Amino acid sequence: MALFRTTAGDGVAWITGASTGIGRELALRLAALGHVVVATARNSDDLDDLARESEGMRGTIRAFPGDVTDRAAMASMVKTIGESAGPIRLAVFNAGVYIPTPGEALSLDDFDTMIGVNLLGVLNGLVPVVETMKAAGCGQVVLVGSVSGYSGLPSASAYGATKAALNNMAESLSFDFEKMNIRIQVANPGFVDTPATRENDFEMPALMPVDKAAQALVEGIAEGGFEITFPRRFTYVLKLLRMLPHPLYFAIMRRATGWGTRELDFRDTTPSTYSQG
């Protein structure tokens, strides 16, 4: 029997980090295809606007505000979604945060924030939703990672570590999930034009418009392959680079990013703010 692949009529598509960026665009595109979408983020006003924008589409978007770092709230939300909107057949764990972590200015608070949102925030929703999918005998799960999870990048020691963990976790879970008819995928996008990336002060190669990124994600979900990555002209270069011996890899990345000539900055840093999208 072929591994489960969701369609619009199967049940609810639940998206975390749905108020901005890729998550928001993905919610709209799935609703346009006829899906019943449940959108989760911390900002309830943004979610209400998103739900109104879906009016008149083949499907609908329902706002379920919440904080992915709240374990009890996520477990309760999964139950409430099932009772009020329908069974979750597709879960896209997209909520994430990026805070630069240069080596000379490490902050435990920043590490805690990114681990809490990017890794534990995924698990807080994944564990209860997989229980419902296991009971139903089918489901599809997408973990939104990043190409920064392929190998170490400057100033991404915390963010990249959380995304590498998601990739490893998805690979490990796939062995048992397949036996339960649960398809698991990991999405590793490159640079996408979102409010978060607009804060970057460096050149972002192959920067992708958010609408095209969301469409690539929609197509990847429908195709069902284990990894969804885009734009490939950029992400496949990084795949090749990670295969190089470390001395060569470091030399190429220092030159490509300009990090080799970067001066250390020992100025005091202020506490970081973040959004779950």
PDB file of C-alpha atoms in Angstrom:
ATOM      1  CA  MET A   1       0.000   0.000   0.000  1.00  0.00           C
ATOM      2  CA  ALA A   2       1.267   3.476  -0.924  1.00  0.00           C
ATOM      3  CA  LEU A   3       2.245   5.744   1.944  1.00  0.00           C
ATOM      4  CA  PHE A   4      -0.435   8.290   2.850  1.00  0.00           C
ATOM      5  CA  ARG A   5      -0.427  11.597   0.992  1.00  0.00           C
ATOM      6  CA  THR A   6      -3.026  14.147   2.014  1.00  0.00           C
ATOM      7  CA  THR A   7      -5.590  15.764  -0.274  1.00  0.00           C
ATOM      8  CA  ALA A   8      -8.029  18.595   0.355  1.00  0.00           C
ATOM      9  CA  GLY A   9     -10.893  16.341   1.376  1.00  0.00           C
ATOM     10  CA  ASP A  10      -9.016  14.249   3.920  1.00  0.00           C
ATOM     11  CA  GLY A  11      -9.140  16.553   6.933  1.00  0.00           C
ATOM     12  CA  VAL A  12      -7.474  19.569   8.487  1.00  0.00           C
ATOM     13  CA  ALA A  13      -4.132  21.062   7.454  1.00  0.00           C
ATOM     14  CA  TRP A  14      -2.552  22.564  10.591  1.00  0.00           C
ATOM     15  CA  ILE A  15       0.194  25.169  10.108  1.00  0.00           C
ATOM     16  CA  THR A  16       2.222  26.743  12.899  1.00  0.00           C
ATOM     17  CA  GLY A  17       4.013  30.040  12.365  1.00  0.00           C
ATOM     18  CA  ALA A  18       1.182  30.993  10.028  1.00  0.00           C
ATOM     19  CA  SER A  19       0.883  34.745  10.616  1.00  0.00           C
ATOM     20  CA  THR A  20       3.788  35.857   8.401  1.00  0.00           C
ATOM     21  CA  GLY A  21       6.201  34.703   5.723  1.00  0.00           C
ATOM     22  CA  ILE A  22       6.056  31.233   4.215  1.00  0.00           C
ATOM     23  CA  GLY A  23       3.515  29.999   6.758  1.00  0.00           C
ATOM     24  CA  ARG A  24       1.018  32.695   5.831  1.00  0.00           C
ATOM     25  CA  GLU A  25       1.419  32.160   2.087  1.00  0.00           C
ATOM     26  CA  LEU A  26       1.190  28.401   2.503  1.00  0.00           C
ATOM     27  CA  ALA A  27      -2.088  28.738   4.426  1.00  0.00           C
ATOM     28  CA  LEU A  28      -3.611  30.852   1.647  1.00  0.00           C
ATOM     29  CA  ARG A  29      -2.471  28.510  -1.103  1.00  0.00           C
ATOM     30  CA  LEU A  30      -3.792  25.414   0.646  1.00  0.00           C
ATOM     31  CA  ALA A  31      -7.119  27.147   1.298  1.00  0.00           C
ATOM     32  CA  ALA A  32      -7.312  28.107  -2.371  1.00  0.00           C
ATOM     33  CA  LEU A  33      -6.901  24.403  -3.201  1.00  0.00           C
ATOM     34  CA  GLY A  34      -9.842  23.516  -0.969  1.00  0.00           C
ATOM     35  CA  HIS A  35      -8.153  22.571   2.287  1.00  0.00           C
ATOM     36  CA  VAL A  36      -9.580  23.318   5.704  1.00  0.00           C
ATOM     37  CA  VAL A  37      -6.575  25.136   7.218  1.00  0.00           C
ATOM     38  CA  VAL A  38      -6.013  25.756  10.907  1.00  0.00           C
ATOM     39  CA  ALA A  39      -3.498  28.580  11.336  1.00  0.00           C
ATOM     40  CA  THR A  40      -1.522  28.962  14.560  1.00  0.00           C
ATOM     41  CA  ALA A  41       0.750  31.793  15.707  1.00  0.00           C
ATOM     42  CA  ARG A  42       0.979  34.052  18.724  1.00  0.00           C
ATOM     43  CA  ASN A  43      -0.538  37.126  17.043  1.00  0.00           C
ATOM     44  CA  SER A  44      -4.300  36.619  16.997  1.00  0.00           C
ATOM     45  CA  ASP A  45      -4.976  39.839  15.039  1.00  0.00           C
ATOM     46  CA  ASP A  46      -2.752  38.700  12.177  1.00  0.00           C
ATOM     47  CA  LEU A  47      -4.460  35.321  12.163  1.00  0.00           C
ATOM     48  CA  ASP A  48      -7.899  36.934  12.054  1.00  0.00           C
ATOM     49  CA  ASP A  49      -6.775  39.003   9.059  1.00  0.00           C
ATOM     50  CA  LEU A  50      -5.508  35.830   7.410  1.00  0.00           C
ATOM     51  CA  ALA A  51      -8.820  34.060   7.981  1.00  0.00           C
ATOM     52  CA  ARG A  52     -10.736  36.977   6.461  1.00  0.00           C
ATOM     53  CA  GLU A  53      -8.459  36.938   3.430  1.00  0.00           C
ATOM     54  CA  SER A  54      -9.487  33.346   2.740  1.00  0.00           C
ATOM     55  CA  GLU A  55     -13.176  34.217   2.457  1.00  0.00           C
ATOM     56  CA  GLY A  56     -14.519  33.149  -0.915  1.00  0.00           C
ATOM     57  CA  MET A  57     -11.849  30.513  -1.467  1.00  0.00           C
ATOM     58  CA  ARG A  58     -12.641  26.846  -2.042  1.00  0.00           C
ATOM     59  CA  GLY A  59     -11.359  26.060   1.437  1.00  0.00           C
ATOM     60  CA  THR A  60     -11.258  27.986   4.697  1.00  0.00           C
ATOM     61  CA  ILE A  61      -8.717  29.230   7.223  1.00  0.00           C
ATOM     62  CA  ARG A  62      -9.514  29.114  10.911  1.00  0.00           C
ATOM     63  CA  ALA A  63      -7.466  31.033  13.462  1.00  0.00           C
ATOM     64  CA  PHE A  64      -6.138  29.093  16.445  1.00  0.00           C
ATOM     65  CA  PRO A  65      -3.702  31.443  18.215  1.00  0.00           C
ATOM     66  CA  GLY A  66      -1.127  29.888  20.505  1.00  0.00           C
ATOM     67  CA  ASP A  67       2.507  29.746  21.569  1.00  0.00           C
ATOM     68  CA  VAL A  68       4.367  26.671  20.343  1.00  0.00           C
ATOM     69  CA  THR A  69       6.647  26.792  23.395  1.00  0.00           C
ATOM     70  CA  ASP A  70       3.668  26.076  25.678  1.00  0.00           C
ATOM     71  CA  ARG A  71       3.614  22.279  25.817  1.00  0.00           C
ATOM     72  CA  ALA A  72       0.275  21.910  27.582  1.00  0.00           C
ATOM     73  CA  ALA A  73      -1.405  24.455  25.315  1.00  0.00           C
ATOM     74  CA  MET A  74      -0.209  22.653  22.175  1.00  0.00           C
ATOM     75  CA  ALA A  75      -1.506  19.306  23.411  1.00  0.00           C
ATOM     76  CA  SER A  76      -4.828  20.923  24.237  1.00  0.00           C
ATOM     77  CA  MET A  77      -4.936  22.638  20.855  1.00  0.00           C
ATOM     78  CA  VAL A  78      -4.494  19.379  18.966  1.00  0.00           C
ATOM     79  CA  LYS A  79      -7.465  17.968  20.857  1.00  0.00           C
ATOM     80  CA  THR A  80      -9.578  21.077  20.282  1.00  0.00           C
ATOM     81  CA  ILE A  81      -8.798  21.163  16.569  1.00  0.00           C
ATOM     82  CA  GLY A  82      -9.922  17.559  16.231  1.00  0.00           C
ATOM     83  CA  GLU A  83     -13.156  18.252  18.067  1.00  0.00           C
ATOM     84  CA  SER A  84     -14.089  21.546  16.400  1.00  0.00           C
ATOM     85  CA  ALA A  85     -12.477  21.582  12.950  1.00  0.00           C
ATOM     86  CA  GLY A  86     -11.849  17.951  12.055  1.00  0.00           C
ATOM     87  CA  PRO A  87      -9.051  15.383  12.140  1.00  0.00           C
ATOM     88  CA  ILE A  88      -5.555  16.713  11.438  1.00  0.00           C
ATOM     89  CA  ARG A  89      -4.255  14.945   8.350  1.00  0.00           C
ATOM     90  CA  LEU A  90      -1.447  17.389   7.465  1.00  0.00           C
ATOM     91  CA  ALA A  91       0.712  19.154  10.060  1.00  0.00           C
ATOM     92  CA  VAL A  92       3.291  21.708   8.945  1.00  0.00           C
ATOM     93  CA  PHE A  93       5.573  22.803  11.785  1.00  0.00           C
ATOM     94  CA  ASN A  94       6.816  26.110  10.456  1.00  0.00           C
ATOM     95  CA  ALA A  95       7.150  28.342  13.530  1.00  0.00           C
ATOM     96  CA  GLY A  96      10.726  29.440  13.932  1.00  0.00           C
ATOM     97  CA  VAL A  97      13.046  32.226  14.987  1.00  0.00           C
ATOM     98  CA  TYR A  98      16.497  33.331  13.871  1.00  0.00           C
ATOM     99  CA  ILE A  99      18.826  35.355  16.093  1.00  0.00           C
ATOM    100  CA  PRO A 100      22.450  35.850  14.965  1.00  0.00           C
ATOM    101  CA  THR A 101      24.937  34.142  17.297  1.00  0.00           C
ATOM    102  CA  PRO A 102      28.454  35.410  16.533  1.00  0.00           C
ATOM    103  CA  GLY A 103      31.100  33.513  18.450  1.00  0.00           C
ATOM    104  CA  GLU A 104      32.375  36.553  20.346  1.00  0.00           C
ATOM    105  CA  ALA A 105      28.913  37.450  21.707  1.00  0.00           C
ATOM    106  CA  LEU A 106      27.210  34.206  22.674  1.00  0.00           C
ATOM    107  CA  SER A 107      24.018  34.507  24.686  1.00  0.00           C
ATOM    108  CA  LEU A 108      22.429  31.632  26.562  1.00  0.00           C
ATOM    109  CA  ASP A 109      19.102  33.442  26.334  1.00  0.00           C
ATOM    110  CA  ASP A 110      19.310  33.452  22.535  1.00  0.00           C
ATOM    111  CA  PHE A 111      20.164  29.749  22.486  1.00  0.00           C
ATOM    112  CA  ASP A 112      17.255  29.038  24.845  1.00  0.00           C
ATOM    113  CA  THR A 113      14.881  31.012  22.636  1.00  0.00           C
ATOM    114  CA  MET A 114      15.833  29.265  19.414  1.00  0.00           C
ATOM    115  CA  ILE A 115      15.915  25.791  20.932  1.00  0.00           C
ATOM    116  CA  GLY A 116      12.587  26.494  22.618  1.00  0.00           C
ATOM    117  CA  VAL A 117      10.845  27.595  19.419  1.00  0.00           C
ATOM    118  CA  ASN A 118      12.666  25.813  16.605  1.00  0.00           C
ATOM    119  CA  LEU A 119      13.118  22.407  18.219  1.00  0.00           C
ATOM    120  CA  LEU A 120      11.018  21.963  21.351  1.00  0.00           C
ATOM    121  CA  GLY A 121       8.253  24.042  19.784  1.00  0.00           C
ATOM    122  CA  VAL A 122       8.065  21.469  16.989  1.00  0.00           C
ATOM    123  CA  LEU A 123       8.005  18.563  19.420  1.00  0.00           C
ATOM    124  CA  ASN A 124       5.256  20.170  21.502  1.00  0.00           C
ATOM    125  CA  GLY A 125       2.939  19.883  18.507  1.00  0.00           C
ATOM    126  CA  LEU A 126       4.434  16.833  16.822  1.00  0.00           C
ATOM    127  CA  VAL A 127       4.052  14.398  19.712  1.00  0.00           C
ATOM    128  CA  PRO A 128       0.315  14.929  20.327  1.00  0.00           C
ATOM    129  CA  VAL A 129      -0.571  15.177  16.632  1.00  0.00           C
ATOM    130  CA  VAL A 130       1.244  11.930  15.819  1.00  0.00           C
ATOM    131  CA  GLU A 131      -0.820  10.217  18.501  1.00  0.00           C
ATOM    132  CA  THR A 132      -4.005  11.212  16.662  1.00  0.00           C
ATOM    133  CA  MET A 133      -2.554  10.170  13.291  1.00  0.00           C
ATOM    134  CA  LYS A 134      -1.414   6.853  14.700  1.00  0.00           C
ATOM    135  CA  ALA A 135      -4.919   6.169  15.978  1.00  0.00           C
ATOM    136  CA  ALA A 136      -6.409   7.134  12.601  1.00  0.00           C
ATOM    137  CA  GLY A 137      -3.894   5.054  10.664  1.00  0.00           C
ATOM    138  CA  CYS A 138      -2.704   7.911   8.426  1.00  0.00           C
ATOM    139  CA  GLY A 139      -1.178  11.372   8.387  1.00  0.00           C
ATOM    140  CA  GLN A 140       1.429  13.649   6.835  1.00  0.00           C
ATOM    141  CA  VAL A 141       3.957  15.745   8.761  1.00  0.00           C
ATOM    142  CA  VAL A 142       6.272  18.462   7.445  1.00  0.00           C
ATOM    143  CA  LEU A 143       9.107  19.892   9.554  1.00  0.00           C
ATOM    144  CA  VAL A 144      10.382  23.216   8.218  1.00  0.00           C
ATOM    145  CA  GLY A 145      14.149  23.222   8.571  1.00  0.00           C
ATOM    146  CA  SER A 146      16.728  25.256   6.691  1.00  0.00           C
ATOM    147  CA  VAL A 147      19.792  24.801   4.517  1.00  0.00           C
ATOM    148  CA  SER A 148      21.713  26.117   7.544  1.00  0.00           C
ATOM    149  CA  GLY A 149      21.180  22.638   8.948  1.00  0.00           C
ATOM    150  CA  TYR A 150      23.389  21.117   6.253  1.00  0.00           C
ATOM    151  CA  SER A 151      26.653  22.430   7.718  1.00  0.00           C
ATOM    152  CA  GLY A 152      27.962  25.215   9.916  1.00  0.00           C
ATOM    153  CA  LEU A 153      27.475  28.787   8.695  1.00  0.00           C
ATOM    154  CA  PRO A 154      28.815  32.014  10.196  1.00  0.00           C
ATOM    155  CA  SER A 155      26.641  33.489  12.965  1.00  0.00           C
ATOM    156  CA  ALA A 156      24.211  30.541  12.843  1.00  0.00           C
ATOM    157  CA  SER A 157      25.554  28.324  15.613  1.00  0.00           C
ATOM    158  CA  ALA A 158      22.211  28.158  17.425  1.00  0.00           C
ATOM    159  CA  TYR A 159      19.804  28.420  14.504  1.00  0.00           C
ATOM    160  CA  GLY A 160      21.721  25.940  12.374  1.00  0.00           C
ATOM    161  CA  ALA A 161      21.966  23.502  15.257  1.00  0.00           C
ATOM    162  CA  THR A 162      18.187  23.468  15.708  1.00  0.00           C
ATOM    163  CA  LYS A 163      17.609  22.960  11.988  1.00  0.00           C
ATOM    164  CA  ALA A 164      20.212  20.183  11.799  1.00  0.00           C
ATOM    165  CA  ALA A 165      18.376  18.520  14.674  1.00  0.00           C
ATOM    166  CA  LEU A 166      15.093  18.664  12.752  1.00  0.00           C
ATOM    167  CA  ASN A 167      16.689  17.022   9.718  1.00  0.00           C
ATOM    168  CA  ASN A 168      18.205  14.234  11.812  1.00  0.00           C
ATOM    169  CA  MET A 169      14.984  13.756  13.756  1.00  0.00           C
ATOM    170  CA  ALA A 170      12.906  13.488  10.575  1.00  0.00           C
ATOM    171  CA  GLU A 171      15.284  10.897   9.128  1.00  0.00           C
ATOM    172  CA  SER A 172      15.148   8.839  12.317  1.00  0.00           C
ATOM    173  CA  LEU A 173      11.362   9.020  12.655  1.00  0.00           C
ATOM    174  CA  SER A 174      10.729   8.070   9.037  1.00  0.00           C
ATOM    175  CA  PHE A 175      11.625   4.431   9.693  1.00  0.00           C
ATOM    176  CA  ASP A 176       8.789   3.927  12.183  1.00  0.00           C
ATOM    177  CA  PHE A 177       6.354   6.494  10.808  1.00  0.00           C
ATOM    178  CA  GLU A 178       6.161   4.615   7.513  1.00  0.00           C
ATOM    179  CA  LYS A 179       4.974   1.544   9.404  1.00  0.00           C
ATOM    180  CA  MET A 180       2.122   3.651  10.808  1.00  0.00           C
ATOM    181  CA  ASN A 181       1.234   5.114   7.377  1.00  0.00           C
ATOM    182  CA  ILE A 182       2.478   8.555   8.447  1.00  0.00           C
ATOM    183  CA  ARG A 183       4.507  10.389   5.817  1.00  0.00           C
ATOM    184  CA  ILE A 184       7.185  12.684   7.261  1.00  0.00           C
ATOM    185  CA  GLN A 185       8.991  15.321   5.214  1.00  0.00           C
ATOM    186  CA  VAL A 186      11.558  18.007   5.958  1.00  0.00           C
ATOM    187  CA  ALA A 187      11.591  21.317   4.085  1.00  0.00           C
ATOM    188  CA  ASN A 188      14.963  23.043   3.765  1.00  0.00           C
ATOM    189  CA  PRO A 189      14.537  26.430   2.090  1.00  0.00           C
ATOM    190  CA  GLY A 190      17.324  28.792   1.182  1.00  0.00           C
ATOM    191  CA  PHE A 191      16.912  32.551   1.571  1.00  0.00           C
ATOM    192  CA  VAL A 192      13.277  33.670   1.278  1.00  0.00           C
ATOM    193  CA  ASP A 193      12.123  37.293   1.233  1.00  0.00           C
ATOM    194  CA  THR A 194      10.279  37.553   4.555  1.00  0.00           C
ATOM    195  CA  PRO A 195      10.191  40.118   7.384  1.00  0.00           C
ATOM    196  CA  ALA A 196      12.832  38.055   9.197  1.00  0.00           C
ATOM    197  CA  THR A 197      15.365  37.965   6.342  1.00  0.00           C
ATOM    198  CA  ARG A 198      14.917  41.688   5.682  1.00  0.00           C
ATOM    199  CA  GLU A 199      16.785  42.246   8.938  1.00  0.00           C
ATOM    200  CA  ASN A 200      19.920  40.599   7.491  1.00  0.00           C
ATOM    201  CA  ASP A 201      22.797  42.971   6.768  1.00  0.00           C
ATOM    202  CA  PHE A 202      24.536  40.720   4.231  1.00  0.00           C
ATOM    203  CA  GLU A 203      23.939  39.678   0.650  1.00  0.00           C
ATOM    204  CA  MET A 204      21.579  36.718   0.359  1.00  0.00           C
ATOM    205  CA  PRO A 205      22.256  34.653  -2.790  1.00  0.00           C
ATOM    206  CA  ALA A 206      19.272  33.358  -4.777  1.00  0.00           C
ATOM    207  CA  LEU A 207      16.806  35.258  -2.577  1.00  0.00           C
ATOM    208  CA  MET A 208      13.371  33.822  -3.354  1.00  0.00           C
ATOM    209  CA  PRO A 209      10.038  35.699  -3.280  1.00  0.00           C
ATOM    210  CA  VAL A 210       7.804  34.342  -0.549  1.00  0.00           C
ATOM    211  CA  ASP A 211       4.969  33.462  -2.942  1.00  0.00           C
ATOM    212  CA  LYS A 212       7.268  31.284  -5.058  1.00  0.00           C
ATOM    213  CA  ALA A 213       8.701  29.670  -1.935  1.00  0.00           C
ATOM    214  CA  ALA A 214       5.209  28.822  -0.680  1.00  0.00           C
ATOM    215  CA  GLN A 215       4.283  27.362  -4.066  1.00  0.00           C
ATOM    216  CA  ALA A 216       7.425  25.214  -4.009  1.00  0.00           C
ATOM    217  CA  LEU A 217       6.383  23.975  -0.579  1.00  0.00           C
ATOM    218  CA  VAL A 218       2.842  23.208  -1.765  1.00  0.00           C
ATOM    219  CA  GLU A 219       4.245  21.221  -4.688  1.00  0.00           C
ATOM    220  CA  GLY A 220       6.704  19.387  -2.456  1.00  0.00           C
ATOM    221  CA  ILE A 221       3.955  18.396  -0.048  1.00  0.00           C
ATOM    222  CA  ALA A 222       1.877  17.064  -2.936  1.00  0.00           C
ATOM    223  CA  GLU A 223       4.815  15.154  -4.438  1.00  0.00           C
ATOM    224  CA  GLY A 224       5.587  13.547  -1.095  1.00  0.00           C
ATOM    225  CA  GLY A 225       9.374  13.236  -1.306  1.00  0.00           C
ATOM    226  CA  PHE A 226      11.287  13.142   1.963  1.00  0.00           C
ATOM    227  CA  GLU A 227      13.117  16.448   1.444  1.00  0.00           C
ATOM    228  CA  ILE A 228      11.664  19.613  -0.028  1.00  0.00           C
ATOM    229  CA  THR A 229      14.387  22.137  -0.840  1.00  0.00           C
ATOM    230  CA  PHE A 230      14.387  25.344  -2.840  1.00  0.00           C
ATOM    231  CA  PRO A 231      15.735  27.141  -4.799  1.00  0.00           C
ATOM    232  CA  ARG A 232      17.748  24.150  -5.937  1.00  0.00           C
ATOM    233  CA  ARG A 233      20.352  26.165  -7.831  1.00  0.00           C
ATOM    234  CA  PHE A 234      21.448  27.438  -4.406  1.00  0.00           C
ATOM    235  CA  THR A 235      20.608  24.605  -2.022  1.00  0.00           C
ATOM    236  CA  TYR A 236      22.323  21.935  -4.121  1.00  0.00           C
ATOM    237  CA  VAL A 237      25.539  23.965  -4.084  1.00  0.00           C
ATOM    238  CA  LEU A 238      25.427  23.849  -0.286  1.00  0.00           C
ATOM    239  CA  LYS A 239      24.800  20.110  -0.419  1.00  0.00           C
ATOM    240  CA  LEU A 240      27.964  19.701  -2.460  1.00  0.00           C
ATOM    241  CA  LEU A 241      29.997  21.987  -0.190  1.00  0.00           C
ATOM    242  CA  ARG A 242      29.218  19.920   2.885  1.00  0.00           C
ATOM    243  CA  MET A 243      30.899  16.929   1.225  1.00  0.00           C
ATOM    244  CA  LEU A 244      34.261  18.711   1.071  1.00  0.00           C
ATOM    245  CA  PRO A 245      37.075  18.172   3.602  1.00  0.00           C
ATOM    246  CA  HIS A 246      36.685  20.621   6.465  1.00  0.00           C
ATOM    247  CA  PRO A 247      39.768  22.760   5.686  1.00  0.00           C
ATOM    248  CA  LEU A 248      38.537  23.332   2.135  1.00  0.00           C
ATOM    249  CA  TYR A 249      34.958  23.930   3.267  1.00  0.00           C
ATOM    250  CA  PHE A 250      36.021  26.537   5.825  1.00  0.00           C
ATOM    251  CA  ALA A 251      38.276  28.296   3.317  1.00  0.00           C
ATOM    252  CA  ILE A 252      35.509  28.511   0.706  1.00  0.00           C
ATOM    253  CA  MET A 253      32.894  29.732   3.182  1.00  0.00           C
ATOM    254  CA  ARG A 254      35.210  32.367   4.677  1.00  0.00           C
ATOM    255  CA  ARG A 255      35.824  33.745   1.213  1.00  0.00           C
ATOM    256  CA  ALA A 256      32.221  33.473   0.014  1.00  0.00           C
ATOM    257  CA  THR A 257      30.762  35.164   3.093  1.00  0.00           C
ATOM    258  CA  GLY A 258      33.559  37.619   3.728  1.00  0.00           C
ATOM    259  CA  TRP A 259      33.902  36.219   7.223  1.00  0.00           C
ATOM    260  CA  GLY A 260      37.633  35.809   6.869  1.00  0.00           C
ATOM    261  CA  THR A 261      38.118  39.590   6.951  1.00  0.00           C
ATOM    262  CA  ARG A 262      35.360  40.325   9.441  1.00  0.00           C
ATOM    263  CA  GLU A 263      36.493  41.987  12.649  1.00  0.00           C
ATOM    264  CA  LEU A 264      35.191  40.745  15.976  1.00  0.00           C
ATOM    265  CA  ASP A 265      32.610  42.955  17.663  1.00  0.00           C
ATOM    266  CA  PHE A 266      32.830  42.989  21.453  1.00  0.00           C
ATOM    267  CA  ARG A 267      30.131  45.562  22.003  1.00  0.00           C
ATOM    268  CA  ASP A 268      27.455  44.713  24.568  1.00  0.00           C
ATOM    269  CA  THR A 269      24.367  43.151  23.037  1.00  0.00           C
ATOM    270  CA  THR A 270      20.801  43.844  24.079  1.00  0.00           C
ATOM    271  CA  PRO A 271      18.222  41.112  24.663  1.00  0.00           C
ATOM    272  CA  SER A 272      16.835  39.838  21.372  1.00  0.00           C
ATOM    273  CA  THR A 273      13.220  39.967  20.340  1.00  0.00           C
ATOM    274  CA  TYR A 274      11.604  37.331  18.171  1.00  0.00           C
ATOM    275  CA  SER A 275       8.497  36.243  16.359  1.00  0.00           C
ATOM    276  CA  GLN A 276       7.065  32.810  15.752  1.00  0.00           C
ATOM    277  CA  GLY A 277       5.541  33.945  12.467  1.00  0.00           C
TER     278      GLY A 277
END
